[in-house]
Coordinates of C-alpha atoms and ligand atoms in Angstrom, one line a residue:
X1 CA 6.1 177.6 19.4
X2 CA 3.0 175.4 20.1
X3 CA -0.3 177.0 19.2
X4 CA -1.7 176.4 22.7
X5 CA -2.8 180.0 23.3
X6 CA -4.2 180.7 19.8
X7 CA -7.8 179.7 20.6
X8 CA -8.8 181.4 23.8
X9 CA -11.6 182.9 25.8
X10 CA -11.5 186.1 27.9
X11 CA -13.5 186.2 31.1
X12 CA -14.3 189.6 32.5
X13 CA -14.8 189.3 36.2
X14 CA -17.4 191.3 38.0
X15 CA -16.4 189.9 41.4
X16 CA -18.3 186.7 41.5
X17 CA -17.4 183.9 43.9
X18 CA -17.6 181.5 40.9
X19 CA -15.4 183.2 38.4
X20 CA -12.4 180.9 38.8
X21 CA -14.7 178.0 38.5
X22 CA -15.9 179.2 35.1
X23 CA -12.3 179.4 34.0
X24 CA -11.5 176.0 35.3
X25 CA -14.5 174.5 33.5
X26 CA -13.4 176.0 30.2
X27 CA -9.9 174.9 30.6
X28 CA -11.1 171.4 31.4
X29 CA -12.8 171.5 28.0
X30 CA -9.3 172.0 26.6
X31 CA -9.5 175.8 25.9
X32 CA -7.2 178.3 27.4
X33 CA -8.8 181.3 29.1
X34 CA -7.8 184.2 31.3
X35 CA -9.7 186.2 33.9
X36 CA -9.4 189.9 33.7
X37 CA -11.1 192.5 36.0
X38 CA -14.0 194.3 34.4
X39 CA -12.1 197.5 34.7
X40 CA -9.0 196.2 33.0
X41 CA -7.5 198.5 30.4
X42 CA -10.2 198.3 27.6
X43 CA -7.9 198.7 24.6
X44 CA -6.1 195.5 25.6
X45 CA -9.4 193.6 25.3
X46 CA -9.4 194.1 21.5
X47 CA -5.7 193.4 21.2
X48 CA -5.9 190.2 23.2
X49 CA -7.2 188.1 20.4
X50 CA -9.8 186.0 22.3
X51 CA -12.4 184.1 20.3
X52 CA -15.2 184.9 22.7
X53 CA -15.9 186.8 25.9
X54 CA -17.6 185.7 29.0
X55 CA -19.0 188.3 31.5
X56 CA -19.1 186.7 35.0
X57 CA -21.5 187.2 37.8
X58 CA -20.9 189.7 40.5
X59 CA -22.3 191.1 43.8
X60 CA -23.4 194.5 42.5
X61 CA -26.8 195.7 41.2
X62 CA -27.2 197.1 37.7
X63 CA -30.1 199.1 39.0
X64 CA -27.7 201.3 40.8
X65 CA -26.1 204.4 39.2
X66 CA -22.4 203.4 39.5
X67 CA -22.8 199.7 38.8
X68 CA -19.8 198.1 37.0
X69 CA -20.2 197.9 33.2
X70 CA -18.6 196.0 30.4
X71 CA -16.4 198.4 28.4
X72 CA -17.7 199.4 25.0
X73 CA -14.8 197.4 23.4
X74 CA -16.5 194.2 24.5
X75 CA -19.3 195.0 22.1
X76 CA -17.1 196.5 19.4
X77 CA -14.9 193.3 19.2
X78 CA -17.5 191.5 17.1
X79 CA -17.0 188.4 19.2
X80 CA -19.5 186.0 20.7
X81 CA -20.4 187.0 24.3
X82 CA -21.9 184.9 27.1
X83 CA -23.2 186.9 30.1
X84 CA -23.7 184.8 33.2
X85 CA -25.9 186.1 36.1
X86 CA -24.7 189.7 36.6
X87 CA -23.0 189.5 33.2
X88 CA -26.4 188.9 31.6
X89 CA -28.0 191.7 33.6
X90 CA -25.3 194.1 32.5
X91 CA -25.8 193.0 28.9
X92 CA -29.5 193.8 29.3
X93 CA -28.9 197.1 31.1
X94 CA -26.3 198.3 28.7
X95 CA -28.0 197.3 25.5
X96 CA -31.4 198.8 26.1
X97 CA -33.3 196.2 28.0
X98 CA -34.2 196.4 31.7
X99 CA -33.4 194.8 35.0
X100 CA -35.2 194.9 38.3
X101 CA -34.4 194.1 41.9
X102 CA -36.3 191.3 43.3
X103 CA -37.9 191.2 46.8
X104 CA -35.9 188.2 47.8
X105 CA -32.7 186.5 46.6
X106 CA -33.2 183.2 44.7
X107 CA -30.6 180.6 45.7
X108 CA -30.8 176.9 44.7
X109 CA -32.2 174.6 42.1
X110 CA -34.6 175.9 39.4
X111 CA -36.2 174.7 36.2
X112 CA -35.8 176.8 33.1
X113 CA -38.4 176.2 30.5
X114 CA -36.9 176.7 27.1
X115 CA -39.4 178.8 25.1
X116 CA -37.4 179.4 22.0
X117 CA -34.4 177.4 20.7
X118 CA -31.1 179.0 20.0
X119 CA -27.6 177.7 19.1
X120 CA -26.5 177.7 22.8
X121 CA -29.3 175.3 23.8
X122 CA -29.4 173.2 20.6
X123 CA -29.8 169.6 21.8
X124 CA -29.6 170.4 25.5
X125 CA -32.5 169.5 27.7
X126 CA -32.9 167.6 31.0
X127 CA -36.6 167.0 30.1
X128 CA -36.7 166.0 26.4
X129 CA -40.2 165.7 24.9
X130 CA -42.8 168.3 24.5
X131 CA -41.6 170.8 27.1
X132 CA -37.9 171.3 26.8
X133 CA -36.4 172.3 30.1
X134 CA -33.0 172.6 32.0
X135 CA -32.4 171.9 35.7
X136 CA -30.1 174.7 36.8
X137 CA -28.6 176.4 39.8
X138 CA -29.6 180.0 40.6
X139 CA -27.9 182.5 42.9
X140 CA -29.1 186.1 42.3
X141 CA -31.1 189.0 43.6
X142 CA -31.8 191.1 40.5
X143 CA -33.0 189.7 37.2
X144 CA -33.6 190.8 33.6
X145 CA -37.2 192.0 33.1
X146 CA -37.0 193.1 29.5
X147 CA -34.6 191.7 26.9
X148 CA -32.7 194.3 24.9
X149 CA -33.7 195.1 21.2
X150 CA -32.3 192.4 18.9
X151 CA -32.6 189.7 21.6
X152 CA -35.2 187.0 22.0
X153 CA -36.2 185.5 25.3
X154 CA -35.2 181.8 25.1
X155 CA -36.0 180.6 28.6
X156 CA -38.0 181.5 31.7
X157 CA -38.7 180.1 35.2
X158 CA -41.6 180.5 37.6
X159 CA -39.8 183.5 39.2
X160 CA -37.8 185.0 36.4
X161 CA -39.4 186.2 33.1
X162 CA -36.1 186.4 31.2
X163 CA -34.0 183.5 32.5
X164 CA -32.1 183.2 29.2
X165 CA -31.9 185.4 26.1
X166 CA -30.1 185.4 22.8
X167 CA -29.1 187.6 19.9
X168 CA -28.3 185.0 17.3
X169 CA -27.0 187.5 14.7
X170 CA -24.4 188.9 17.0
X171 CA -23.9 185.6 18.9
X172 CA -24.6 187.3 22.2
X173 CA -26.2 185.2 24.9
X174 CA -27.3 185.7 28.5
X175 CA -28.1 183.1 31.2
X176 CA -29.3 184.0 34.7
X177 CA -28.2 180.7 36.1
X178 CA -24.7 179.3 36.8
X179 CA -23.5 176.9 34.1
X180 CA -20.2 176.5 35.9
X181 CA -21.5 174.7 39.0
X182 CA -22.2 171.0 38.8
X183 CA -25.8 171.5 40.1
X184 CA -26.6 172.8 36.7
X185 CA -26.8 169.4 34.9
X186 CA -26.2 170.6 31.4
X187 CA -23.8 173.4 32.5
X188 CA -20.7 171.7 31.1
X189 CA -22.4 170.9 27.8
X190 CA -23.6 174.5 27.6
X191 CA -20.2 176.0 28.2
X192 CA -18.8 173.5 25.6
X193 CA -21.3 174.6 23.0
X194 CA -20.4 178.2 23.6
X195 CA -16.7 177.7 23.5
X196 CA -16.3 175.2 20.7
X197 CA -19.5 175.6 18.5
X198 CA -20.2 179.3 18.9
X199 CA -16.7 180.7 19.4
X200 CA -15.1 178.0 17.3
X201 CA -12.2 177.3 19.7
X202 CA -10.1 174.2 19.1
X203 CA -9.2 172.1 22.2
X204 CA -5.5 172.6 22.4
X205 CA -5.1 173.1 26.1
X206 CA -4.0 169.6 27.2
X207 CA -1.4 168.5 29.8
X208 CA 1.0 167.3 27.1
X209 CA 0.7 170.6 25.2
X210 CA 1.1 172.7 28.3
X211 CA 4.3 170.9 29.1
X212 CA 5.7 171.2 25.6
X213 CA 4.8 174.9 25.5
X214 CA 6.4 175.6 28.8
X215 CA 9.6 173.7 27.9
X216 CA 10.0 175.8 24.8
X217 CA 9.3 179.0 26.8
X218 CA 11.7 178.2 29.6
X219 CA 14.4 177.3 27.2
X220 CA 13.9 180.6 25.3
X221 CA 13.8 182.5 28.6
X222 CA 16.9 181.2 30.4
X223 CA 19.1 180.1 27.6
X224 CA 22.3 178.6 29.0
X225 CA 22.0 180.2 32.4
X226 CA 21.9 178.4 35.7
X227 CA 18.5 178.3 37.5
X228 CA 18.0 177.9 41.3
X229 CA 14.8 176.5 42.9
X230 CA 13.8 176.2 46.5
X231 CA 12.3 172.8 46.7
X232 CA 9.8 172.4 49.6
X233 CA 8.4 169.0 48.9
X234 CA 5.0 170.6 48.2
X235 CA 3.1 170.1 44.9
X236 CA 4.0 173.4 43.2
X237 CA 7.8 173.4 43.7
X238 CA 8.0 169.7 42.9
X239 CA 6.1 170.2 39.6
X240 CA 8.4 173.2 38.8
X241 CA 11.4 171.0 39.5
X242 CA 10.1 168.2 37.3
X243 CA 9.2 170.6 34.5
X244 CA 12.5 172.6 34.6
X245 CA 14.5 169.4 34.8
X246 CA 12.8 168.3 31.6
X247 CA 13.5 171.7 30.0
X248 CA 17.1 172.4 31.0
X249 CA 18.4 169.3 32.8
X250 CA 21.4 169.9 35.1
X251 CA 21.2 173.7 34.6
X252 CA 18.6 173.4 37.3
X253 CA 19.8 173.1 40.9
X254 CA 17.3 172.7 43.7
X255 CA 17.9 173.5 47.3
X256 CA 15.9 171.5 49.7
X257 CA 16.1 172.8 53.3
X258 CA 15.2 170.1 55.9
X259 CA 14.0 172.3 58.7
X260 CA 13.2 169.5 61.1
X261 CA 9.6 170.8 60.9
X262 CA 8.5 168.6 58.0
X263 CA 6.2 165.6 57.9
X264 CA 7.5 162.3 59.2
X265 CA 10.4 161.1 57.0
X266 CA 9.6 163.7 54.4
X267 CA 13.2 164.7 53.8
X268 CA 14.1 161.2 52.7
X269 CA 11.0 160.9 50.6
X270 CA 11.7 164.2 48.7
X271 CA 15.3 163.0 48.0
X272 CA 14.1 159.6 46.9
X273 CA 11.5 161.0 44.5
X274 CA 13.2 164.1 43.1
X275 CA 16.8 163.1 43.1
X276 CA 16.8 159.4 42.7
X277 CA 13.6 158.7 40.8
X278 CA 13.4 161.9 38.7
X279 CA 17.2 162.6 38.4
X280 CA 16.9 166.2 39.5
X281 CA 20.0 167.9 41.0
X282 CA 19.0 168.5 44.6
X283 CA 21.2 169.9 47.4
X284 CA 19.8 168.7 50.7
X285 CA 20.6 171.0 53.7
X286 CA 20.0 169.4 57.1
X287 CA 19.2 172.4 59.1
X288 CA 17.0 171.0 61.9
X289 CA 19.5 172.0 64.6
X290 CA 19.7 175.5 63.3
X291 CA 16.0 175.8 63.3
X292 CA 15.5 174.4 66.8
X293 CA 18.2 176.7 68.3
X294 CA 16.8 179.8 66.6
X295 CA 13.2 178.9 67.8
X296 CA 14.2 178.1 71.4
X297 CA 12.5 180.4 73.8
X298 CA 10.0 181.8 71.3
X299 CA 6.3 181.1 71.6
X300 CA 4.6 183.9 69.7
X301 CA 3.2 182.5 66.4
X302 CA 4.2 185.6 64.3
X303 CA 7.7 185.6 65.8
X304 CA 8.1 181.9 65.1
X305 CA 6.9 182.4 61.5
X306 CA 9.4 185.3 61.0
X307 CA 12.3 183.2 62.4
X308 CA 11.5 180.3 60.2
X309 CA 11.1 182.5 57.1
X310 CA 14.3 184.4 57.8
X311 CA 16.4 181.3 58.4
X312 CA 15.1 179.8 55.1
X313 CA 16.3 182.9 53.2
X314 CA 19.7 182.9 55.0
X315 CA 20.3 179.2 54.1
X316 CA 19.1 179.6 50.6
X317 CA 21.4 182.6 50.2
X318 CA 24.4 180.6 51.6
X319 CA 23.7 177.7 49.2
X320 CA 23.4 179.9 46.2
X321 CA 26.7 181.6 47.0
X322 CA 28.4 178.2 47.2
X323 CA 26.9 177.2 44.0
X324 CA 28.0 180.4 42.3
X325 CA 31.6 179.8 43.5
X326 CA 31.5 176.1 42.5
X327 CA 30.1 176.6 39.0
X328 CA 32.3 179.7 38.4
X329 CA 29.4 181.6 36.9
X330 CA 26.6 183.6 38.5
X331 CA 23.3 181.9 39.0
X332 CA 20.9 184.3 37.3
X333 CA 17.5 182.8 37.7
X334 CA 15.3 181.9 40.5
X335 CA 12.4 179.5 39.8
X336 CA 9.2 179.9 41.7
X337 CA 6.0 177.9 41.9
X338 CA 3.6 180.9 41.6
X339 CA 0.3 179.7 40.2
X340 CA -2.6 181.5 38.4
X341 CA -4.8 182.2 41.4
X342 CA -1.8 184.1 43.0
X343 CA -1.8 186.5 40.1
X344 CA -5.4 187.0 39.0
X345 CA -6.4 190.6 39.4
X346 CA -9.3 191.3 41.7
X347 CA -12.5 192.7 40.0
X348 CA -12.7 196.4 40.6
X349 CA -9.2 196.6 42.0
X350 CA -8.3 199.5 39.7
X351 CA -11.4 201.5 40.4
X352 CA -11.2 200.7 44.1
X353 CA -14.4 198.7 43.9
X354 CA -12.9 195.3 44.9
X355 CA -15.1 193.2 47.1
X356 CA -12.7 190.4 47.9
X357 CA -9.7 190.9 50.1
X358 CA -7.4 187.9 49.9
X359 CA -5.0 187.0 52.7
X360 CA -1.7 185.7 51.5
X361 CA 0.8 183.6 53.3
X362 CA 4.0 184.6 51.7
X363 CA 7.2 183.1 53.1
X364 CA 9.1 186.4 52.7
X365 CA 11.2 187.7 49.9
X366 CA 14.8 186.9 49.1
X367 CA 17.5 189.4 49.8
X368 CA 18.0 192.2 47.3
X369 CA 21.7 191.4 46.7
X370 CA 20.8 188.1 45.1
X371 CA 19.4 190.0 42.1
X372 CA 17.8 186.9 40.6
X373 CA 15.4 187.1 37.7
X374 CA 12.2 185.1 38.1
X375 CA 11.2 182.1 36.1
X376 CA 7.6 181.0 36.9
X377 CA 6.5 178.2 34.7
X378 CA 3.2 177.6 36.5
X379 CA 2.0 181.2 36.4
X380 CA -0.8 180.4 34.0
X381 CA -2.0 177.3 35.7
X382 CA -4.7 176.4 38.3
X383 CA -3.8 174.0 41.0
X384 CA -5.7 171.1 39.3
X385 CA -3.7 171.8 36.1
X386 CA -0.5 171.8 38.1
X387 CA -1.4 168.4 39.5
X388 CA -2.3 167.0 36.1
X389 CA 1.0 168.1 34.5
X390 CA 2.8 166.8 37.6
X391 CA 1.4 163.3 37.0
X392 CA 2.2 163.6 33.2
X393 CA 5.8 164.5 34.1
X394 CA 6.1 161.3 36.1
X395 CA 5.7 162.5 39.7
X396 CA 4.0 160.0 42.0
X397 CA 0.3 160.5 42.2
X398 CA 0.5 160.4 46.0
X399 CA 2.9 163.4 46.1
X400 CA 0.9 165.4 43.5
X401 CA -2.4 165.0 45.3
X402 CA -1.1 165.6 48.8
X403 CA -2.9 168.0 51.2
X404 CA -1.3 171.5 51.4
X405 CA 1.3 171.9 54.1
X406 CA 2.1 175.4 55.4
X407 CA 5.6 176.9 54.8
X408 CA 6.5 177.1 58.5
X409 CA 5.5 173.4 58.8
X410 CA 5.1 171.9 62.2
X411 CA 6.4 175.2 63.6
X412 CA 2.8 176.4 63.6
X413 CA 1.4 173.1 64.6
X414 CA 3.4 172.9 67.9
X415 CA 1.6 175.5 70.0
X416 CA 4.0 177.8 71.8
X417 CA 7.7 176.9 72.0
X418 CA 9.0 174.5 69.5
X419 CA 11.2 171.7 70.8
X420 CA 12.8 168.8 68.9
X421 CA 11.0 166.2 71.0
X422 CA 7.6 167.8 70.4
X423 CA 8.4 167.9 66.6
X424 CA 9.1 164.2 66.6
X425 CA 6.0 163.2 68.6
X426 CA 3.9 165.4 66.4
X427 CA 5.3 164.2 63.1
X428 CA 4.7 160.6 64.2
X429 CA 1.2 161.2 65.3
X430 CA 0.5 163.0 62.1
X431 CA 1.9 160.1 60.1
X432 CA -0.5 157.7 61.9
X433 CA -3.4 159.9 61.1
X434 CA -2.4 160.2 57.4
X435 CA -1.8 156.4 57.1
X436 CA -5.3 155.6 58.5
X437 CA -6.9 158.3 56.4
X438 CA -5.5 156.5 53.3
X439 CA -6.4 153.1 54.6
X440 CA -10.0 154.1 55.2
X441 CA -10.1 155.8 51.8
X442 CA -10.8 159.2 53.5
X443 CA -7.6 161.0 52.4
X444 CA -8.9 162.3 49.1
X445 CA -12.3 163.2 50.6
X446 CA -10.7 165.7 53.0
X447 CA -9.1 168.9 51.7
X448 CA -6.6 169.1 54.5
X449 CA -6.0 167.0 57.6
X450 CA -3.2 167.1 60.2
X451 CA -2.3 166.7 63.9
X452 CA -1.5 169.5 66.3
X453 CA 0.7 169.3 69.4
X454 CA -0.8 170.8 72.5
X455 CA 1.8 171.6 75.2
X456 CA -0.5 170.7 78.0
X457 CA -0.2 167.7 80.3
X458 CA -3.2 165.6 80.9
X459 CA -3.7 162.6 83.2
X460 CA -3.9 159.2 81.8
X461 CA -3.3 155.6 82.7
X462 CA -0.8 153.9 80.5
X463 CA -0.3 150.2 81.3
X464 CA -1.0 150.1 85.0
X465 CA 0.7 153.3 85.8
X466 CA -0.7 156.8 86.1
X467 CA 0.8 159.0 83.4
X468 CA 0.8 162.7 83.0
X469 CA 1.4 163.3 79.3
X470 CA 0.8 165.5 76.2
X471 CA -2.3 166.0 74.2
X472 CA -2.6 165.6 70.4
X473 CA -5.5 167.3 68.5
X474 CA -6.6 166.1 65.1
X475 CA -8.0 168.5 62.5
X476 CA -9.7 167.6 59.2
X477 CA -11.4 170.1 57.0
X478 CA -13.4 170.3 53.7
X479 CA -13.0 173.5 51.7
X480 CA -12.9 174.8 48.2
X481 CA -10.7 177.8 48.6
X482 CA -9.3 177.5 52.1
X483 CA -10.9 180.9 53.0
X484 CA -13.8 179.2 54.6
X485 CA -13.9 175.5 55.8
X486 CA -16.1 172.9 57.5
X487 CA -14.8 170.3 59.8
X488 CA -15.1 166.8 58.4
X489 CA -17.6 164.4 60.0
X490 CA -15.0 161.6 60.2
X491 CA -16.6 158.3 61.3
X492 CA -16.3 157.5 65.0
X493 CA -14.8 154.1 64.4
X494 CA -12.1 155.8 62.4
X495 CA -11.4 158.4 65.0
X496 CA -11.3 155.7 67.6
X497 CA -8.7 153.7 65.6
X498 CA -6.5 156.7 65.1
X499 CA -6.7 157.7 68.8
X500 CA -5.8 154.2 69.9
X501 CA -2.9 153.9 67.6
X502 CA -1.5 157.3 68.6
X503 CA -1.8 156.6 72.4
X504 CA -0.5 153.1 72.1
X505 CA 2.3 153.6 69.7
X506 CA 3.7 156.9 70.9
X507 CA 5.3 157.3 74.3
X508 CA 4.3 160.7 75.7
X509 CA 0.8 161.1 74.5
X510 CA -2.1 160.3 76.8
X511 CA -5.0 162.0 75.1
X512 CA -6.3 162.7 71.6
X513 CA -9.0 165.2 70.8
X514 CA -10.8 166.1 67.5
X515 CA -11.3 169.7 66.5
X516 CA -14.9 170.5 65.5
X517 CA -14.5 174.2 64.7
X518 CA -15.5 175.7 61.4
X519 CA -13.6 178.5 59.6
X520 CA -14.7 181.2 60.4
X521 CA -14.4 181.8 63.2
X522 CA -11.5 179.4 63.8
X523 CA -8.7 179.3 61.2
X524 CA -7.6 176.0 59.7
X525 CA -4.2 176.0 61.5
X526 CA -4.1 176.5 65.2
X527 CA -1.5 179.3 65.1
Ligands
LIG601 P1 -5.6 179.3 58.0 O1 -5.0 178.8 59.2 O2 -5.2 180.8 57.7 O3 -5.0 178.5 56.8 O4 -7.1 179.1 58.0 C1 -5.5 178.6 55.4 C2 -4.5 177.7 54.6 O5 -3.2 178.4 54.6 C3 -2.3 177.5 55.1 N1 -1.4 178.3 56.0 C4 -0.1 178.7 55.6 N2 0.6 178.4 54.5 N3 2.4 179.7 55.4 C5 1.9 178.9 54.4 O6 2.6 178.6 53.4 C6 1.7 180.0 56.5 O7 2.2 180.7 57.4 C7 0.4 179.5 56.7 N4 -0.6 179.6 57.6 C8 -1.6 178.9 57.2 C9 -3.0 176.5 55.9 O8 -2.3 175.2 56.1 C10 -4.3 176.3 55.1 O9 -4.1 175.5 54.0

């Protein structure tokens, strides 16, 4: 086995918005890390074998009686600790220092004057010279007012008397600011010092090593068994296919269901990339007619989602039975593109103190009787890591960096009843929008963009004749986590070009509108 997990960091999450970002930054440095909830089983902390522990920020106040605390095991482990924001405050509160609630929250840029040097700050300064200082990003209410015994104050700001503190003997550090956000200029360098210099982690977490490690693990897990994968054309399932193909070759069979609700010509592209270019065994099921007949007469969004989900399961089940008959042996494994953010435990979930409630969009489970065991080779990876290994495995960059596409596809972008002629118009309008986004170099600057079909007729003049035709809405959003989103301020010239092309090139559309709603209150999709 590769040693990829031998040097790792454990992040205990106190419910901060930025915890996943801390983990991503550390992994970008080449070091594996996991996020556990602060109330995770404490004995496992010692058994885990991390080389250092990071305590994240969080929304609570250590000045309150029942504030979340780091378990004693964190201090007993004898490991370096870095407390960030709330993590620093709980270090102070638990180790005999003091914290206090401020009158107002501090949010934004700040300058930390370094008043004593420590190993964390060695060589780091945005203002070299007589007064060493760091430009940082703050987001907090409470702060540490007295550093605990054994700690020295290493930095302060105008507003915060203990902005950073250190206990060099124990290698325990606290920073009030957020090193994980890019607004903190030396944030990356600081995390690097902690992880590599102070914790002594080697940088083994690279795309090539992740692939090698997963190949070994998958081979050990599935042996000579057949594995089935539902290929959607999306990033995650495509990367799983490429990875498993590299690991077990033709023992992997992918089922690709063409629902008729995909992007323009997507079915052919998936086959060209996965089957022809990568050599993956893919069964393409052309099921558009089945989907359109099942959806006829239904206009309720939830009903449509259920029909689409159920049909997928039915078709997948049929194909897997055929496969079993053909290969003479039972297919035992189902591969899934579950990724790390799907499985991270929420801070405080065990003690019922969770702050964040995630909404999931699951496509629905497979039938019980299939009795397949799961192989999930992306379970440890963040989306950006999935993309990096996708490229390393030879998938086209364009596919790997594509915007997300919902499971029910155009089914939730055609408002109301879904009809084949609407799906074709919408797919073509969407293709024009995407093509122009790429031409104008705007595609990678938006998180998700798409067209929506509105089943309302609007008057227009096409040629010399008065026309009474459909409306297409364009949507483009910027977001980090898809939980909240801003609409993108696309240039007017660009919008004009897309609108002209859609109206001129597509028969049946007389009007194009641009959606300027944020989330919340609007969702990203229209249904
Ligand atoms: P909303 O519309 O909830 O979308 O703001 C947030 C993100 O989720 C995607 N989405 C879905 N994905 N099945 C999916 O697989 C669904 O039913 C579904 N609905 C929304 C949406 O495209 C956006 O990225």
